[in-house]
Amino acid sequence: RVRSKRFLQMLLPRPGRQQEDTWDSKAIRAFSKKTLSWRLVGEAYSSQLSVDEQRYIFRLAFRMWSEVTPLNFREDLTSPGATVDIKLGFGRGRHLGCPRVFDGSGQEFAHAWRLGDVHFDDDEHFTPLSSDSGISLLKVAVHEIGHVLGLPHTYRTGSIMQPNYIPQGPAFELDWSDRKAIQRLYGSCEGSFDTVFDWIRKEKNQYGEVRVRFSTYFFRHGWYWLYENRNNRTRYGDPLPLLTGWRGIPTQSIDAFVHVWTRRRDERYFFKGNQYWRYDNDKDQAHTEDERGGSYPRLISDGFPGIPSPLDTAFYDRRQQLVYFFKESWVFAFDVNRNQVLSSYPRKITHVFPAVEPHNHPFRSIDAAYYSYAHSSIFFFKGKAYWKVVSDKDKQLNSRLPLNGLLPKRPASEKWFDVCDVHTSALS
Amino acid sequence: EMLFHSRDRSDLEPSPLSRAKPIADLRAAQRFLSRYGWSEVPAAWGPSPKGPAEASVGSTLVQAVRRFQRANRLPASGELDAPTLVAMNRPRCGVPDTRLPPPAILTTPPAPLAPLGPRP
């Protein structure tokens, strides 16, 4: 009777948590804080893998959820156990004071308590990332953490929350539906960006023909994401530290990126403070010297006379061969061929890019200006929102739209999905 | 130790004593369905109820088996056939799968549960 009672308590919240319904209720509650601590309990290590391997796998499992939710997870090895949000451990049969007894090898391999702890049956043959036999500990951990966060089982094909273990290759990821399910509980990832740009790559196909491809990047503070436009998500495993992917430029808080691309020029610049760097695409690092032997970084005032610093953002207009620099409520149009600001500038952003809907405008201090090849449009980002600049196509559909007008703002998270922070400890 | 011969232990053989009991009979299936939320009828730990209670338990079990079969894309025969038992024996998470439908939907009343102790 005591065991039955404790089993029923599995469906109820742990003391101190939010009151909630049973597992498959639509009104499931969730953790209310954004950073959650976890620990692999010292007296409950698996006998099958090294402790480091177990911790690494759990760290990765938590990170996978963090990459698609506003939640961050940090491993906590020092705080009193009662203050750790999620504890994980291995056991056999009767284990860890748990009312649910494991059944030995086969059938039940783990269980979890919503907003609580995770137990793994150490009679199962759990295997690490590199193995394609046994039961993937990573896959089981991701599944059980899903329960801890509030997700129930589903029989939807492809979901990580299917109740039965599906043997697959070692690589698996959270698909669109699993992401949306967890985001219904915790919301989408939002936040401002330092800069957003498309990086052009020229490649030759097997026939020797030059093809142009682009990759979309989002920068925020000291890390970055590659956004896969065709998959409507960021690259698996992002964000990454700026330091690892972009050598030679400042390691955080980039102000702007500009790609000057004409018939004769193909130059990429990063701006921060009063300086700028030119990036060497072939060597995949910043130039250390310019053509005249001068060293990088250079002063913005030297390379772009008439442009103030620090900047808010900038973008290059290929049709006009102008770089638009933004600072506060002003925009500067810089002619790259004559190397000077157009005589009619600076002008108010609201005049050059007027609001289509009155008062629906960023007005000043734009975070990022971005020309998207995927959308053939220019976007202005500020805070969690973006404004789209009226394009030729928009004007064809509605000729009354002002040239270069700004369409009403929308949430950035509704167009670029899952650009999510992770805990700083997960960046290494 | 558990016996293995390969370097990566991929051929690890658990001892027969540590293997989960296969779900191969009615009682084990009842326990499974109850444990994972498909049935309200608990496993018979004591003497089986007689008379009409037996029929209601059987009917409830059939419904539970059908629900489980439908969820697992098996023919919803209500019988504990081989594919259904295979599905029950697959490695799985220990969290219950589902909540029972509201009492009004059940066609027969469930068997009364054993008391859990003093009322709070």
XYZ file of C-alpha atoms in Angstrom:
548
model
C 0.000 0.000 0.000
C 2.878 2.334 0.783
C 4.490 1.581 -2.587
C 1.207 2.187 -4.426
C 0.757 5.480 -2.664
C 4.274 6.576 -3.516
C 3.729 5.487 -7.129
C 0.685 7.706 -7.374
C 2.816 10.523 -6.023
C 4.881 10.183 -9.196
C 2.033 11.931 -10.944
C 2.086 14.809 -8.481
C 4.640 17.627 -8.112
C 7.517 17.396 -5.721
C 7.149 19.571 -2.640
C 7.995 23.171 -3.482
C 7.148 22.920 -7.165
C 4.185 24.402 -8.958
C 0.889 22.560 -8.674
C 0.142 20.721 -11.849
C -2.008 18.175 -13.557
C -1.157 14.653 -14.629
C 1.230 13.882 -17.420
C -0.924 14.296 -20.480
C -2.953 17.271 -19.347
C -2.993 20.198 -21.695
C -2.486 22.502 -18.699
C 0.880 21.073 -17.674
C 2.942 23.539 -15.735
C 6.634 24.043 -16.232
C 9.723 25.351 -14.479
C 9.328 29.036 -13.820
C 12.990 29.982 -13.889
C 15.263 30.174 -16.904
C 18.462 28.616 -15.594
C 18.177 25.166 -14.085
C 20.873 23.267 -12.246
C 21.536 19.539 -12.606
C 23.818 16.945 -11.124
C 24.715 13.315 -11.669
C 24.408 12.017 -8.146
C 27.703 10.737 -6.800
C 26.345 7.597 -5.227
C 24.428 6.669 -8.378
C 26.974 6.414 -11.157
C 26.574 3.809 -13.848
C 28.900 0.844 -13.669
C 29.158 0.730 -17.448
C 30.640 4.056 -18.463
C 33.243 6.325 -16.971
C 31.929 9.132 -14.822
C 33.320 11.688 -17.241
C 31.530 10.009 -20.101
C 28.250 9.995 -18.193
C 28.552 13.664 -17.275
C 29.509 14.589 -20.826
C 26.494 12.789 -22.236
C 24.134 14.458 -19.771
C 25.694 17.837 -20.470
C 25.046 17.289 -24.158
C 21.495 16.100 -23.521
C 20.690 19.242 -21.548
C 22.338 21.382 -24.170
C 20.160 19.873 -26.893
C 17.060 21.102 -25.083
C 18.703 24.434 -24.382
C 19.341 24.913 -28.111
C 15.595 25.014 -28.768
C 14.166 26.671 -25.630
C 14.805 29.818 -23.600
C 16.028 27.498 -20.804
C 19.663 27.203 -19.792
C 21.138 24.318 -17.849
C 24.256 24.302 -15.717
C 25.921 21.432 -13.979
C 26.106 22.081 -10.248
C 28.636 20.014 -8.343
C 28.807 22.002 -5.152
C 25.439 23.254 -3.923
C 23.448 21.295 -1.333
C 21.593 18.481 -3.067
C 18.189 19.792 -2.097
C 18.789 22.960 -4.083
C 19.715 21.177 -7.300
C 16.786 21.300 -9.685
C 17.350 18.053 -11.572
C 19.251 15.070 -10.214
C 20.170 12.083 -12.351
C 21.294 8.666 -11.217
C 21.608 5.008 -12.102
C 20.226 2.119 -10.093
C 19.035 -1.443 -10.259
C 15.845 -2.983 -8.929
C 14.971 -0.979 -5.807
C 17.013 2.138 -6.158
C 17.610 5.566 -4.691
C 14.535 5.441 -2.466
C 12.337 5.433 -5.550
C 8.882 3.848 -5.294
C 9.142 2.488 -8.823
C 11.294 -0.633 -8.972
C 13.368 -1.344 -12.062
C 12.722 -4.660 -13.734
C 16.195 -5.798 -14.775
C 17.609 -5.959 -18.252
C 14.949 -5.325 -20.896
C 11.653 -3.437 -20.953
C 11.828 -0.411 -18.677
C 15.131 1.452 -19.064
C 14.530 4.697 -17.200
C 11.911 6.963 -15.710
C 11.613 10.595 -14.714
C 9.598 12.795 -12.437
C 8.142 15.980 -13.851
C 10.095 18.997 -12.564
C 12.201 16.416 -10.758
C 14.761 13.676 -11.074
C 15.760 11.046 -13.592
C 16.648 7.435 -12.851
C 18.300 5.038 -15.289
C 18.167 1.248 -14.987
C 21.787 0.180 -14.765
C 20.807 -3.346 -15.744
C 20.356 -1.994 -19.265
C 23.291 -1.874 -21.631
C 23.722 1.855 -21.978
C 26.244 2.873 -24.563
C 28.097 6.123 -25.256
C 27.954 8.382 -28.307
C 30.378 6.415 -30.428
C 28.529 3.115 -30.196
C 25.751 1.908 -32.451
C 24.774 -1.012 -30.245
C 22.959 -1.223 -26.944
C 20.776 1.662 -25.782
C 22.040 5.148 -26.464
C 22.368 6.888 -23.126
C 22.161 10.242 -24.870
C 18.871 9.417 -26.517
C 17.349 8.124 -23.293
C 18.620 11.139 -21.375
C 17.114 13.581 -23.880
C 13.812 11.707 -23.638
C 13.746 11.689 -19.836
C 14.747 15.339 -19.593
C 11.803 16.011 -21.875
C 9.581 14.495 -19.171
C 11.261 16.543 -16.473
C 10.491 19.663 -18.459
C 6.860 18.658 -18.779
C 6.438 16.724 -22.016
C 4.318 13.555 -22.052
C 4.715 10.529 -24.281
C 3.579 10.685 -27.871
C 3.361 8.060 -30.583
C 4.201 10.528 -33.327
C 6.824 9.080 -35.635
C 10.127 10.873 -35.301
C 9.452 12.287 -31.860
C 12.020 11.848 -29.133
C 9.084 11.427 -26.716
C 7.898 8.094 -28.071
C 7.626 5.693 -25.139
C 9.598 2.901 -26.783
C 13.273 3.037 -27.584
C 13.844 3.314 -31.338
C 17.262 2.003 -32.360
C 18.772 4.380 -34.863
C 22.163 5.651 -35.898
C 24.077 7.437 -33.197
C 23.061 10.867 -34.470
C 19.594 12.131 -33.667
C 18.131 15.598 -33.140
C 14.948 17.243 -31.891
C 12.606 17.622 -34.834
C 10.248 20.479 -35.595
C 7.293 19.050 -33.659
C 9.305 18.292 -30.532
C 10.645 21.843 -30.616
C 7.199 23.334 -30.934
C 5.906 21.085 -28.148
C 8.505 22.280 -25.682
C 8.102 25.872 -26.868
C 4.396 25.692 -26.071
C 5.511 25.249 -22.467
C 8.443 27.631 -22.339
C 8.007 29.991 -25.259
C 10.261 30.690 -28.228
C 13.773 32.055 -28.019
C 13.946 35.806 -28.309
C 16.576 38.457 -27.957
C 18.437 41.191 -29.763
C 21.325 40.571 -32.135
C 24.581 42.414 -32.649
C 24.677 41.754 -36.364
C 23.081 39.507 -38.955
C 24.492 38.812 -42.404
C 24.728 36.422 -45.303
C 28.206 35.135 -46.037
C 28.850 34.473 -49.707
C 30.928 31.518 -50.811
C 32.054 30.853 -54.333
C 32.459 27.231 -55.222
C 33.098 25.241 -58.347
C 30.904 22.302 -59.192
C 32.136 19.153 -60.885
C 31.940 20.907 -64.255
C 34.163 23.741 -63.141
C 31.292 26.209 -63.086
C 31.448 28.822 -60.366
C 28.455 28.689 -58.079
C 27.604 31.202 -55.417
C 26.212 29.961 -52.139
C 25.369 31.890 -49.037
C 25.176 31.097 -45.342
C 23.201 33.170 -42.868
C 24.819 34.093 -39.563
C 23.457 35.644 -36.400
C 25.882 37.203 -33.905
C 25.036 37.945 -30.298
C 27.598 38.894 -27.655
C 30.396 36.309 -27.870
C 28.677 33.615 -29.866
C 27.093 32.984 -33.220
C 24.621 30.764 -35.045
C 24.484 29.582 -38.611
C 20.857 29.668 -39.737
C 19.722 27.020 -42.204
C 17.039 28.800 -44.196
C 15.822 25.682 -45.988
C 15.363 23.864 -42.662
C 13.903 26.812 -40.741
C 16.276 26.343 -37.835
C 19.796 26.969 -36.680
C 22.542 24.469 -37.327
C 22.553 21.564 -34.889
C 24.971 22.247 -32.087
C 24.966 26.035 -32.360
C 25.681 28.530 -30.882
C 29.453 28.494 -31.061
C 31.942 30.986 -29.648
C 32.969 33.722 -32.069
C 36.522 32.912 -31.159
C 36.387 29.502 -32.806
C 34.644 30.423 -36.038
C 35.853 33.919 -36.829
C 39.534 34.300 -36.199
C 41.162 37.636 -35.808
C 38.077 39.768 -35.180
C 36.860 40.845 -31.728
C 35.508 37.951 -29.750
C 32.243 39.643 -28.869
C 29.769 42.422 -29.544
C 30.457 43.078 -33.201
C 28.696 46.245 -34.343
C 28.322 45.577 -38.045
C 29.287 43.479 -41.035
C 29.510 44.743 -44.592
C 30.261 42.827 -47.788
C 31.318 45.192 -50.544
C 30.681 43.177 -53.691
C 31.108 44.653 -57.138
C 32.557 43.349 -60.387
C 36.028 44.261 -59.220
C 35.718 44.119 -55.472
C 34.910 41.405 -53.000
C 35.685 42.764 -49.540
C 34.199 41.775 -46.206
C 34.459 44.014 -43.190
C 33.619 43.694 -39.503
C 33.155 46.836 -37.424
C 33.475 47.362 -33.705
C 33.959 50.610 -31.825
C 36.037 52.975 -33.918
C 37.808 50.156 -35.781
C 37.175 47.758 -38.590
C 38.739 44.512 -39.841
C 38.796 43.001 -43.258
C 38.183 39.270 -43.389
C 40.161 36.923 -45.596
C 37.702 34.389 -46.923
C 40.394 32.119 -48.360
C 42.411 31.867 -45.159
C 39.331 32.011 -42.960
C 40.707 34.689 -40.690
C 40.992 38.462 -40.502
C 43.599 40.165 -42.635
C 46.536 41.421 -40.653
C 47.637 43.891 -43.344
C 45.923 45.891 -46.068
C 47.154 46.293 -49.672
C 49.390 49.201 -48.759
C 51.069 47.432 -45.896
C 49.045 49.093 -43.199
C 47.907 46.828 -40.389
C 44.419 45.841 -39.341
C 42.393 46.832 -37.488
C 42.090 50.264 -39.069
C 40.200 53.299 -37.924
C 36.746 53.668 -39.448
C 37.477 57.329 -40.029
C 40.466 56.362 -42.196
C 38.819 53.681 -44.296
C 35.375 55.265 -44.501
C 35.831 59.034 -44.278
C 32.789 60.839 -42.964
C 31.395 57.821 -41.119
C 31.093 58.234 -37.357
C 31.827 55.608 -34.746
C 30.864 53.573 -32.936
C 28.186 52.396 -35.298
C 24.863 50.749 -34.656
C 24.860 48.694 -37.820
C 25.377 48.772 -41.593
C 24.512 46.963 -44.797
C 25.648 47.077 -48.416
C 23.206 47.821 -51.219
C 24.545 46.038 -54.292
C 22.312 47.811 -56.761
C 23.332 51.286 -55.723
C 26.827 50.259 -54.580
C 26.274 52.146 -51.380
C 26.965 51.131 -47.793
C 24.281 52.402 -45.444
C 25.738 53.085 -42.015
C 23.386 53.642 -39.071
C 24.072 55.549 -35.913
C 21.342 56.587 -33.500
C 18.571 58.206 -35.559
C 20.826 58.901 -38.575
C 21.746 56.993 -41.677
C 24.814 57.671 -43.834
C 25.002 56.523 -47.445
C 28.638 55.808 -48.405
C 29.653 55.495 -52.048
C 32.253 52.702 -52.193
C 33.455 53.806 -55.645
C 34.119 57.412 -54.723
C 34.955 56.492 -51.122
C 32.820 59.220 -49.641
C 29.440 59.921 -48.078
C 26.748 61.106 -50.491
C 26.277 64.853 -50.265
C 22.639 64.630 -49.171
C 23.559 62.567 -46.107
C 23.343 62.023 -43.215
C 19.559 61.863 -43.137
C 17.041 60.717 -40.582
C 16.324 56.995 -40.754
C 12.628 57.809 -40.715
C 13.012 59.850 -43.900
C 15.074 57.349 -45.872
C 13.087 54.362 -44.608
C 9.658 55.745 -43.724
C 7.108 53.822 -41.708
C 4.332 52.219 -43.725
C 2.140 52.187 -40.640
C 2.369 55.438 -38.612
C 4.646 55.200 -35.593
C 5.521 51.580 -36.365
C 9.249 52.149 -36.779
C 12.452 51.474 -34.834
C 13.240 55.232 -35.094
C 16.803 54.974 -33.749
C 19.549 52.675 -32.446
C 18.894 49.800 -34.797
C 20.566 46.590 -33.659
C 21.186 45.029 -37.053
C 20.466 45.760 -40.721
C 20.461 42.669 -42.881
C 20.060 41.976 -46.567
C 18.741 38.440 -46.938
C 19.394 36.523 -50.155
C 16.882 33.915 -49.007
C 14.108 36.510 -48.841
C 15.540 39.051 -51.318
C 14.765 41.697 -48.756
C 16.345 44.014 -46.238
C 15.433 43.652 -42.592
C 16.030 45.937 -39.625
C 16.286 44.295 -36.210
C 15.727 46.001 -32.907
C 15.115 44.133 -29.661
C 12.976 41.098 -30.316
C 11.384 42.516 -33.461
C 12.208 43.105 -37.102
C 10.919 45.465 -39.785
C 11.043 44.477 -43.434
C 11.993 47.099 -45.983
C 9.544 47.317 -48.870
C 11.029 45.458 -51.815
C 10.305 45.676 -55.535
C 8.088 42.638 -55.208
C 6.131 44.277 -52.389
C 5.602 47.343 -54.543
C 4.431 45.230 -57.451
C 1.773 43.780 -55.201
C 0.887 47.138 -53.678
C 2.057 50.183 -55.605
C 0.965 52.527 -52.810
C 3.754 51.333 -50.536
C 6.490 53.980 -50.177
C 9.866 53.254 -51.678
C 12.119 51.808 -48.976
C 9.223 51.913 -46.553
C 9.304 49.820 -43.381
C 6.495 47.320 -43.042
C 5.050 46.899 -39.538
C 7.234 45.106 -37.070
C 6.976 41.372 -36.403
C 8.639 39.111 -33.833
C 11.988 37.873 -35.117
C 11.332 34.482 -33.537
C 8.450 33.955 -35.959
C 10.701 34.167 -38.989
C 14.038 32.832 -37.768
C 13.396 29.918 -35.483
C 15.289 28.561 -32.518
C 18.112 31.070 -32.291
C 18.595 30.153 -28.653
C 21.251 30.935 -26.086
C 22.856 28.197 -24.053
C 24.530 28.498 -20.681
C 28.033 29.933 -20.905
C 29.424 26.742 -19.400
C 28.086 24.856 -22.404
C 29.974 26.926 -24.907
C 33.309 25.256 -24.525
C 30.949 -9.425 -13.862
C 28.454 -9.597 -16.687
C 30.048 -11.714 -19.409
C 31.392 -10.072 -22.539
C 34.147 -10.807 -25.048
C 34.300 -7.735 -27.301
C 36.485 -4.772 -26.502
C 33.509 -2.404 -26.735
C 31.316 -4.791 -24.671
C 28.715 -4.779 -27.421
C 28.120 -8.462 -26.742
C 27.437 -7.909 -23.058
C 25.156 -10.646 -21.752
C 23.189 -9.886 -18.631
C 22.728 -12.787 -16.283
C 19.348 -14.504 -16.531
C 18.612 -13.418 -12.967
C 18.884 -9.726 -13.877
C 16.653 -9.910 -16.936
C 13.183 -8.406 -16.820
C 10.430 -11.000 -16.726
C 8.922 -11.171 -20.174
C 5.287 -10.172 -20.507
C 3.882 -13.449 -21.718
C 0.594 -14.023 -19.935
C -2.601 -12.291 -18.980
C -1.518 -11.283 -15.502
C 1.725 -9.730 -16.719
C -0.146 -7.918 -19.470
C -2.658 -6.581 -16.947
C 0.174 -5.292 -14.817
C 1.744 -3.646 -17.856
C -1.455 -1.939 -18.919
C -2.127 -0.721 -15.402
C 1.427 0.403 -14.819
C 1.537 2.545 -17.925
C -1.897 4.047 -17.637
C -3.815 2.007 -20.192
C -6.029 0.322 -17.662
C -7.511 1.190 -14.348
C -7.756 -2.430 -13.350
C -4.833 -3.322 -11.074
C -2.964 -6.581 -11.322
C -4.602 -9.288 -9.262
C -2.409 -9.507 -6.172
C -5.088 -11.354 -4.220
C -8.020 -13.632 -4.931
C -9.872 -12.722 -8.070
C -13.303 -11.184 -7.623
C -16.095 -13.512 -8.714
C -19.326 -13.103 -10.619
C -20.140 -9.847 -12.436
C -16.889 -8.203 -11.292
C -14.936 -10.723 -13.372
C -16.855 -9.802 -16.515
C -16.308 -6.077 -15.960
C -12.595 -6.632 -15.419
C -12.385 -8.660 -18.610
C -14.255 -6.050 -20.619
C -12.129 -3.261 -19.272
C -9.010 -5.228 -20.088
C -10.159 -5.774 -23.667
C -10.742 -2.057 -24.052
C -7.345 -1.317 -22.611
C -5.682 -3.774 -24.954
C -7.482 -2.188 -27.904
C -6.344 1.296 -26.888
C -2.799 0.060 -26.581
C -2.980 -1.702 -29.934
C -4.346 1.369 -31.712
C -1.624 3.566 -30.282
C 0.993 1.077 -31.456
C -0.562 0.737 -34.907
C -1.548 -2.879 -34.319
C -4.870 -4.464 -35.308
C -7.238 -3.524 -32.482
C -8.412 -7.060 -31.791
C -8.504 -6.692 -28.020
C -6.607 -9.962 -27.846
C -3.190 -10.532 -26.371
C -1.772 -11.800 -29.615
C 1.902 -12.200 -30.437
C 2.447 -8.730 -31.966
C 0.821 -7.111 -28.937
C 3.033 -9.005 -26.538
C 6.086 -8.104 -28.605
C 5.111 -4.448 -28.360
C 4.711 -4.743 -24.604
C 8.126 -6.304 -24.239
C 10.006 -3.647 -26.169
C 12.451 -1.435 -24.264
C 10.536 1.555 -22.998
C 10.461 4.481 -20.651
C 8.898 3.921 -17.244
C 6.693 6.988 -17.317
C 2.995 6.196 -17.872
C 1.795 6.726 -21.406
C -1.653 8.026 -20.983
C -4.465 9.021 -18.697
C -7.653 7.010 -18.692
C -10.749 8.578 -20.255
C -13.229 10.159 -17.810
C -15.446 7.670 -15.908
C -18.495 8.674 -17.967
C -16.923 7.182 -21.079
C -16.214 3.785 -19.519
C -19.001 1.330 -20.346
C -18.442 -0.737 -17.215
C -17.377 0.458 -13.810
C -13.794 -0.371 -12.881
C -13.049 -2.780 -10.082
C -12.705 -1.072 -6.712
C -9.120 -0.312 -5.751
C -7.607 -1.632 -2.572
C -7.533 1.011 0.159
C -4.267 2.918 0.354
C -4.346 3.518 4.051
C -5.816 6.178 6.298
C -7.494 9.040 4.480
C -5.454 12.221 4.588
